[in-house]
Amino acid sequence: MAAAQEIGIGMASLLAMDAGPEPLPLSFRGQTLDEAGEIVLAILAECKDAQISLNRVEGDPHLCRHIVRDVHVPLRANPQLVGEMLFYRRE
Protein backbone atom coordinates (compact mmCIF):
# COMPACT_ATOMS: atom_id res chain seq x y z
CA MET A 1 0.00 0.00 0.00
CA ALA A 2 1.19 3.52 -0.74
CA ALA A 3 2.29 5.64 2.20
CA ALA A 4 -0.32 7.94 3.74
CA GLN A 5 1.51 11.05 2.53
CA GLU A 6 1.51 9.78 -1.08
CA ILE A 7 -2.21 9.07 -0.87
CA GLY A 8 -2.74 12.50 0.69
CA ILE A 9 -0.94 14.20 -2.20
CA GLY A 10 -2.95 12.25 -4.77
CA MET A 11 -6.29 12.93 -3.09
CA ALA A 12 -5.45 16.63 -2.65
CA SER A 13 -4.74 16.77 -6.40
CA LEU A 14 -8.16 15.30 -7.09
CA LEU A 15 -9.81 17.70 -4.67
CA ALA A 16 -8.12 20.63 -6.42
CA MET A 17 -9.91 19.80 -9.69
CA ASP A 18 -13.22 21.54 -10.19
CA ALA A 19 -14.40 18.79 -12.52
CA GLY A 20 -14.20 15.99 -9.93
CA PRO A 21 -17.20 14.48 -8.15
CA GLU A 22 -18.85 16.45 -5.37
CA PRO A 23 -18.49 15.19 -2.71
CA LEU A 24 -15.39 13.14 -3.40
CA PRO A 25 -15.86 9.68 -1.83
CA LEU A 26 -13.05 7.59 -0.40
CA SER A 27 -13.43 4.04 0.86
CA PHE A 28 -11.26 2.65 3.65
CA ARG A 29 -12.34 -0.96 3.50
CA GLY A 30 -9.29 -3.10 4.11
CA GLN A 31 -7.45 -0.50 6.21
CA THR A 32 -7.26 -0.45 9.97
CA LEU A 33 -8.64 2.54 11.86
CA ASP A 34 -5.06 3.70 12.45
CA GLU A 35 -4.19 3.49 8.75
CA ALA A 36 -7.42 5.18 7.65
CA GLY A 37 -7.02 7.95 10.22
CA GLU A 38 -3.45 8.56 9.10
CA ILE A 39 -4.61 8.80 5.47
CA VAL A 40 -7.43 11.26 6.30
CA LEU A 41 -5.02 13.44 8.27
CA ALA A 42 -2.53 13.33 5.39
CA ILE A 43 -5.23 14.40 2.92
CA LEU A 44 -6.29 17.28 5.16
CA ALA A 45 -2.67 18.37 5.69
CA GLU A 46 -1.93 18.32 1.96
CA CYS A 47 -5.11 20.30 1.22
CA LYS A 48 -4.15 22.87 3.83
CA ASP A 49 -0.59 23.15 2.50
CA ALA A 50 -1.87 23.55 -1.08
CA GLN A 51 -4.60 25.99 0.03
CA ILE A 52 -7.35 23.71 -1.27
CA SER A 53 -10.56 24.72 0.47
CA LEU A 54 -12.74 22.02 1.94
CA ASN A 55 -16.17 22.84 3.28
CA ARG A 56 -16.43 19.72 5.46
CA VAL A 57 -15.62 16.03 5.72
CA GLU A 58 -18.21 13.40 6.64
CA GLY A 59 -17.51 9.82 7.42
CA ASP A 60 -17.74 6.59 9.30
CA PRO A 61 -18.45 7.44 12.97
CA HIS A 62 -15.78 5.03 14.23
CA LEU A 63 -13.18 6.61 11.98
CA CYS A 64 -14.25 10.16 12.91
CA ARG A 65 -13.84 9.31 16.60
CA HIS A 66 -10.45 7.78 15.87
CA ILE A 67 -9.10 10.98 14.32
CA VAL A 68 -7.90 12.68 17.47
CA ARG A 69 -5.87 15.61 16.17
CA ASP A 70 -7.42 18.98 15.54
CA VAL A 71 -8.43 19.38 11.93
CA HIS A 72 -8.98 22.64 10.08
CA VAL A 73 -12.34 21.63 8.55
CA PRO A 74 -15.56 20.43 10.18
CA LEU A 75 -15.51 16.65 10.62
CA ARG A 76 -18.96 15.09 10.88
CA ALA A 77 -19.87 11.52 11.71
CA ASN A 78 -22.44 9.97 9.40
CA PRO A 79 -23.75 6.53 10.47
CA GLN A 80 -24.72 5.73 6.87
CA LEU A 81 -21.06 5.79 5.82
CA VAL A 82 -19.41 2.55 6.86
CA GLY A 83 -15.71 2.52 6.06
CA GLU A 84 -16.09 5.64 3.92
CA MET A 85 -15.38 9.36 4.01
CA LEU A 86 -16.85 12.13 1.86
CA PHE A 87 -14.81 15.26 1.15
CA TYR A 88 -16.95 18.32 0.35
CA ARG A 89 -15.46 21.29 -1.45
CA ARG A 90 -18.72 23.22 -1.74
CA GLU A 91 -21.83 23.51 0.40
XYZ file of N, CA, C and O in Angstrom:
364
model
N 0.841 -1.175 0.000
C 0.000 0.000 0.000
C 0.892 1.247 0.000
O 1.935 1.274 0.625
N 0.447 2.255 -0.704
C 1.189 3.519 -0.737
C 1.185 4.152 0.646
O 0.275 3.940 1.446
N 2.202 4.942 0.920
C 2.286 5.636 2.201
C 1.177 6.677 2.284
O 0.696 7.188 1.274
N 0.782 6.993 3.515
C -0.315 7.941 3.743
C -0.042 9.277 3.067
O -0.951 9.874 2.478
N 1.195 9.754 3.131
C 1.511 11.052 2.527
C 1.317 11.013 1.008
O 0.814 11.962 0.420
N 1.702 9.912 0.368
C 1.511 9.780 -1.082
C 0.031 9.786 -1.434
O -0.387 10.413 -2.407
N -0.760 9.089 -0.648
C -2.208 9.071 -0.868
C -2.771 10.472 -0.641
O -3.616 10.950 -1.404
N -2.293 11.147 0.403
C -2.737 12.505 0.691
C -2.472 13.450 -0.463
O -3.337 14.256 -0.837
N -1.299 13.355 -1.066
C -0.944 14.201 -2.204
C -1.867 13.907 -3.392
O -2.387 14.819 -4.035
N -2.084 12.630 -3.658
C -2.953 12.250 -4.771
C -4.391 12.705 -4.576
O -5.020 13.240 -5.500
N -4.911 12.519 -3.372
C -6.292 12.932 -3.095
C -6.410 14.449 -3.121
O -7.417 14.985 -3.596
N -5.421 15.161 -2.604
C -5.451 16.630 -2.652
C -5.465 17.104 -4.103
O -6.167 18.061 -4.441
N -4.731 16.423 -4.968
C -4.739 16.771 -6.398
C -6.130 16.591 -6.990
O -6.599 17.433 -7.766
N -6.789 15.516 -6.622
C -8.163 15.300 -7.094
C -9.106 16.368 -6.549
O -9.971 16.872 -7.262
N -8.944 16.697 -5.288
C -9.806 17.701 -4.667
C -9.572 19.092 -5.249
O -10.459 19.947 -5.189
N -8.422 19.337 -5.812
C -8.120 20.635 -6.420
C -8.819 20.820 -7.759
O -8.992 21.941 -8.216
N -9.246 19.724 -8.380
C -9.907 19.799 -9.687
C -11.378 20.160 -9.522
O -12.094 19.510 -8.760
N -11.815 21.160 -10.247
C -13.224 21.543 -10.194
C -14.127 20.508 -10.851
O -15.306 20.424 -10.531
N -13.589 19.731 -11.770
C -14.403 18.785 -12.522
C -14.656 17.471 -11.792
O -15.426 16.656 -12.252
N -14.037 17.252 -10.646
C -14.202 15.995 -9.927
C -15.575 15.864 -9.289
O -16.352 16.816 -9.255
N -15.888 14.687 -8.794
C -17.198 14.480 -8.153
C -17.333 15.302 -6.876
O -16.350 15.607 -6.207
N -18.555 15.675 -6.576
C -18.846 16.453 -5.367
C -19.975 15.769 -4.613
O -21.076 15.678 -5.155
N -19.762 15.258 -3.441
C -18.492 15.186 -2.713
C -17.599 14.094 -3.293
O -18.065 13.196 -3.988
N -16.338 14.155 -2.959
C -15.392 13.142 -3.398
C -15.395 12.012 -2.371
O -15.058 12.230 -1.207
N -15.814 10.801 -2.781
C -15.859 9.683 -1.828
C -14.516 8.952 -1.751
O -13.759 8.916 -2.721
N -14.249 8.405 -0.587
C -13.051 7.592 -0.400
C -13.409 6.444 0.526
O -13.963 6.658 1.606
N -13.121 5.230 0.083
C -13.432 4.037 0.863
C -12.186 3.548 1.588
O -11.094 3.525 1.014
N -12.362 3.150 2.839
C -11.256 2.649 3.651
C -11.450 1.186 4.018
O -10.925 0.732 5.010
N -12.165 0.469 3.231
C -12.339 -0.957 3.495
C -10.997 -1.645 3.249
O -10.360 -1.447 2.229
N -10.571 -2.416 4.218
C -9.285 -3.096 4.110
C -8.186 -2.427 4.914
O -7.129 -3.003 5.098
N -8.414 -1.188 5.367
C -7.446 -0.501 6.207
C -7.896 -0.573 7.664
O -9.083 -0.632 7.953
N -6.935 -0.542 8.547
C -7.260 -0.455 9.974
C -7.693 0.978 10.272
O -7.481 1.891 9.464
N -8.275 1.189 11.459
C -8.640 2.544 11.864
C -7.407 3.445 11.909
O -7.467 4.609 11.506
N -6.295 2.918 12.407
C -5.058 3.703 12.455
C -4.612 4.126 11.056
O -4.264 5.288 10.830
N -4.612 3.178 10.121
C -4.193 3.489 8.747
C -5.136 4.497 8.102
O -4.686 5.471 7.484
N -6.432 4.273 8.243
C -7.415 5.178 7.647
C -7.312 6.572 8.253
O -7.357 7.572 7.533
N -7.159 6.656 9.566
C -7.019 7.952 10.223
C -5.789 8.687 9.751
O -5.817 9.906 9.510
N -4.692 7.963 9.582
C -3.451 8.562 9.101
C -3.627 9.107 7.677
O -3.140 10.188 7.339
N -4.365 8.366 6.850
C -4.613 8.805 5.473
C -5.479 10.064 5.460
O -5.180 11.022 4.742
N -6.550 10.078 6.247
C -7.427 11.257 6.297
C -6.633 12.477 6.754
O -6.726 13.554 6.158
N -5.835 12.319 7.792
C -5.022 13.441 8.274
C -4.020 13.906 7.217
O -3.779 15.105 7.065
N -3.459 12.970 6.458
C -2.529 13.335 5.386
C -3.247 14.111 4.280
O -2.714 15.093 3.761
N -4.452 13.685 3.934
C -5.233 14.401 2.918
C -5.522 15.822 3.387
O -5.330 16.791 2.641
N -5.973 15.956 4.626
C -6.292 17.277 5.155
C -5.054 18.166 5.232
O -5.104 19.358 4.913
N -3.920 17.598 5.617
C -2.675 18.370 5.692
C -2.239 18.835 4.307
O -1.831 19.993 4.133
N -2.323 17.951 3.326
C -1.927 18.325 1.959
C -2.862 19.383 1.393
O -2.412 20.300 0.704
N -4.162 19.277 1.678
C -5.114 20.298 1.220
C -4.795 21.644 1.862
O -4.809 22.676 1.189
N -4.489 21.627 3.134
C -4.151 22.873 3.835
C -2.882 23.481 3.247
O -2.838 24.680 2.953
N -1.856 22.666 3.053
C -0.590 23.154 2.503
C -0.760 23.737 1.095
O -0.104 24.706 0.738
N -1.649 23.110 0.297
C -1.872 23.553 -1.085
C -2.984 24.600 -1.183
O -3.356 24.995 -2.281
N -3.510 25.014 -0.048
C -4.598 25.995 0.026
C -5.817 25.549 -0.780
O -6.437 26.332 -1.503
N -6.152 24.276 -0.650
C -7.347 23.714 -1.269
C -8.453 23.769 -0.222
O -8.344 23.142 0.834
N -9.481 24.531 -0.506
C -10.556 24.721 0.465
C -11.481 23.512 0.508
O -11.930 23.029 -0.533
N -11.742 23.053 1.710
C -12.738 22.016 1.938
C -13.808 22.607 2.834
O -13.506 23.278 3.822
N -15.056 22.338 2.486
C -16.166 22.843 3.275
C -16.364 21.991 4.523
O -16.582 22.510 5.609
N -16.291 20.649 4.336
C -16.431 19.718 5.457
C -16.028 18.322 4.992
O -15.892 18.062 3.810
N -15.884 17.441 5.972
C -15.620 16.028 5.719
C -16.613 15.243 6.552
O -16.814 15.526 7.732
N -17.281 14.283 5.931
C -18.209 13.396 6.638
C -17.690 11.980 6.524
O -17.069 11.622 5.523
N -17.981 11.179 7.545
C -17.514 9.816 7.423
C -17.995 8.869 8.480
O -18.812 9.208 9.343
N -17.480 7.685 8.379
C -17.737 6.593 9.298
C -17.542 7.101 10.732
O -16.492 7.649 11.059
N -18.561 6.937 11.591
C -18.452 7.438 12.965
C -17.249 6.891 13.729
O -16.619 7.624 14.490
N -16.928 5.615 13.526
C -15.776 5.031 14.225
C -14.478 5.707 13.791
O -13.614 6.004 14.611
N -14.377 5.965 12.499
C -13.176 6.612 11.979
C -13.109 8.070 12.445
O -12.049 8.544 12.845
N -14.238 8.758 12.443
C -14.249 10.155 12.910
C -13.808 10.245 14.369
O -13.055 11.146 14.731
N -14.245 9.311 15.190
C -13.840 9.307 16.598
C -12.362 8.968 16.748
O -11.712 9.372 17.702
N -11.844 8.212 15.805
C -10.447 7.776 15.868
C -9.474 8.896 15.489
O -8.309 8.864 15.880
N -9.953 9.864 14.728
C -9.100 10.983 14.319
C -9.061 11.959 15.488
O -10.016 12.672 15.748
N -7.963 11.954 16.210
C -7.900 12.681 17.474
C -7.247 14.051 17.357
O -7.422 14.880 18.233
N -6.516 14.305 16.312
C -5.875 15.613 16.166
C -6.901 16.644 15.723
O -7.898 16.328 15.097
N -6.581 17.896 16.037
C -7.424 18.984 15.544
C -7.302 19.040 14.026
O -6.216 18.927 13.471
N -8.421 19.217 13.375
C -8.429 19.376 11.928
C -8.977 20.754 11.604
O -9.720 21.335 12.392
N -8.617 21.278 10.454
C -8.984 22.638 10.078
C -10.315 22.729 9.335
O -10.694 23.811 8.898
N -11.013 21.626 9.172
C -12.338 21.628 8.545
C -13.298 20.876 9.457
O -12.879 20.007 10.231
N -14.595 21.182 9.375
C -15.557 20.425 10.180
C -15.543 18.942 9.791
O -15.537 18.590 8.616
N -15.511 18.100 10.793
C -15.508 16.646 10.619
C -16.784 16.115 11.241
O -16.991 16.248 12.449
N -17.655 15.535 10.418
C -18.964 15.089 10.883
C -19.123 13.582 10.714
O -18.841 13.033 9.657
N -19.585 12.954 11.765
C -19.872 11.518 11.712
C -21.201 11.305 10.995
O -22.165 12.018 11.233
N -21.230 10.318 10.124
C -22.443 9.972 9.395
C -22.609 8.454 9.487
O -21.859 7.707 8.867
N -23.601 7.980 10.264
C -23.746 6.534 10.467
C -24.059 5.752 9.194
O -23.907 4.538 9.177
N -24.442 6.427 8.127
C -24.716 5.731 6.865
C -23.428 5.416 6.094
O -23.463 4.640 5.146
N -22.335 6.015 6.506
C -21.056 5.793 5.822
C -20.216 4.810 6.626
O -19.632 5.160 7.638
N -20.181 3.587 6.183
C -19.412 2.547 6.864
C -18.121 2.334 6.086
O -18.143 1.920 4.930
N -17.010 2.667 6.718
C -15.712 2.518 6.062
C -15.475 3.532 4.964
O -14.628 3.316 4.105
N -16.214 4.636 4.980
C -16.091 5.635 3.921
C -16.017 7.045 4.489
O -16.501 7.311 5.580
N -15.428 7.931 3.689
C -15.384 9.361 4.005
C -15.797 10.118 2.752
O -15.521 9.677 1.636
N -16.464 11.242 2.957
C -16.845 12.130 1.860
C -16.175 13.475 2.085
O -16.284 14.051 3.174
N -15.508 13.984 1.074
C -14.807 15.262 1.154
C -15.587 16.279 0.322
O -15.700 16.125 -0.900
N -16.129 17.291 0.995
C -16.950 18.317 0.348
C -16.117 19.582 0.122
O -15.547 20.117 1.040
N -16.127 20.024 -1.135
C -15.463 21.286 -1.450
C -16.443 22.454 -1.387
O -16.070 23.568 -1.115
N -17.689 22.182 -1.715
C -18.722 23.225 -1.745
C -19.877 22.815 -0.851
O -20.051 21.643 -0.538
N -20.667 23.782 -0.455
C -21.832 23.513 0.403
C -22.899 22.804 -0.376
O -23.068 22.834 -1.517
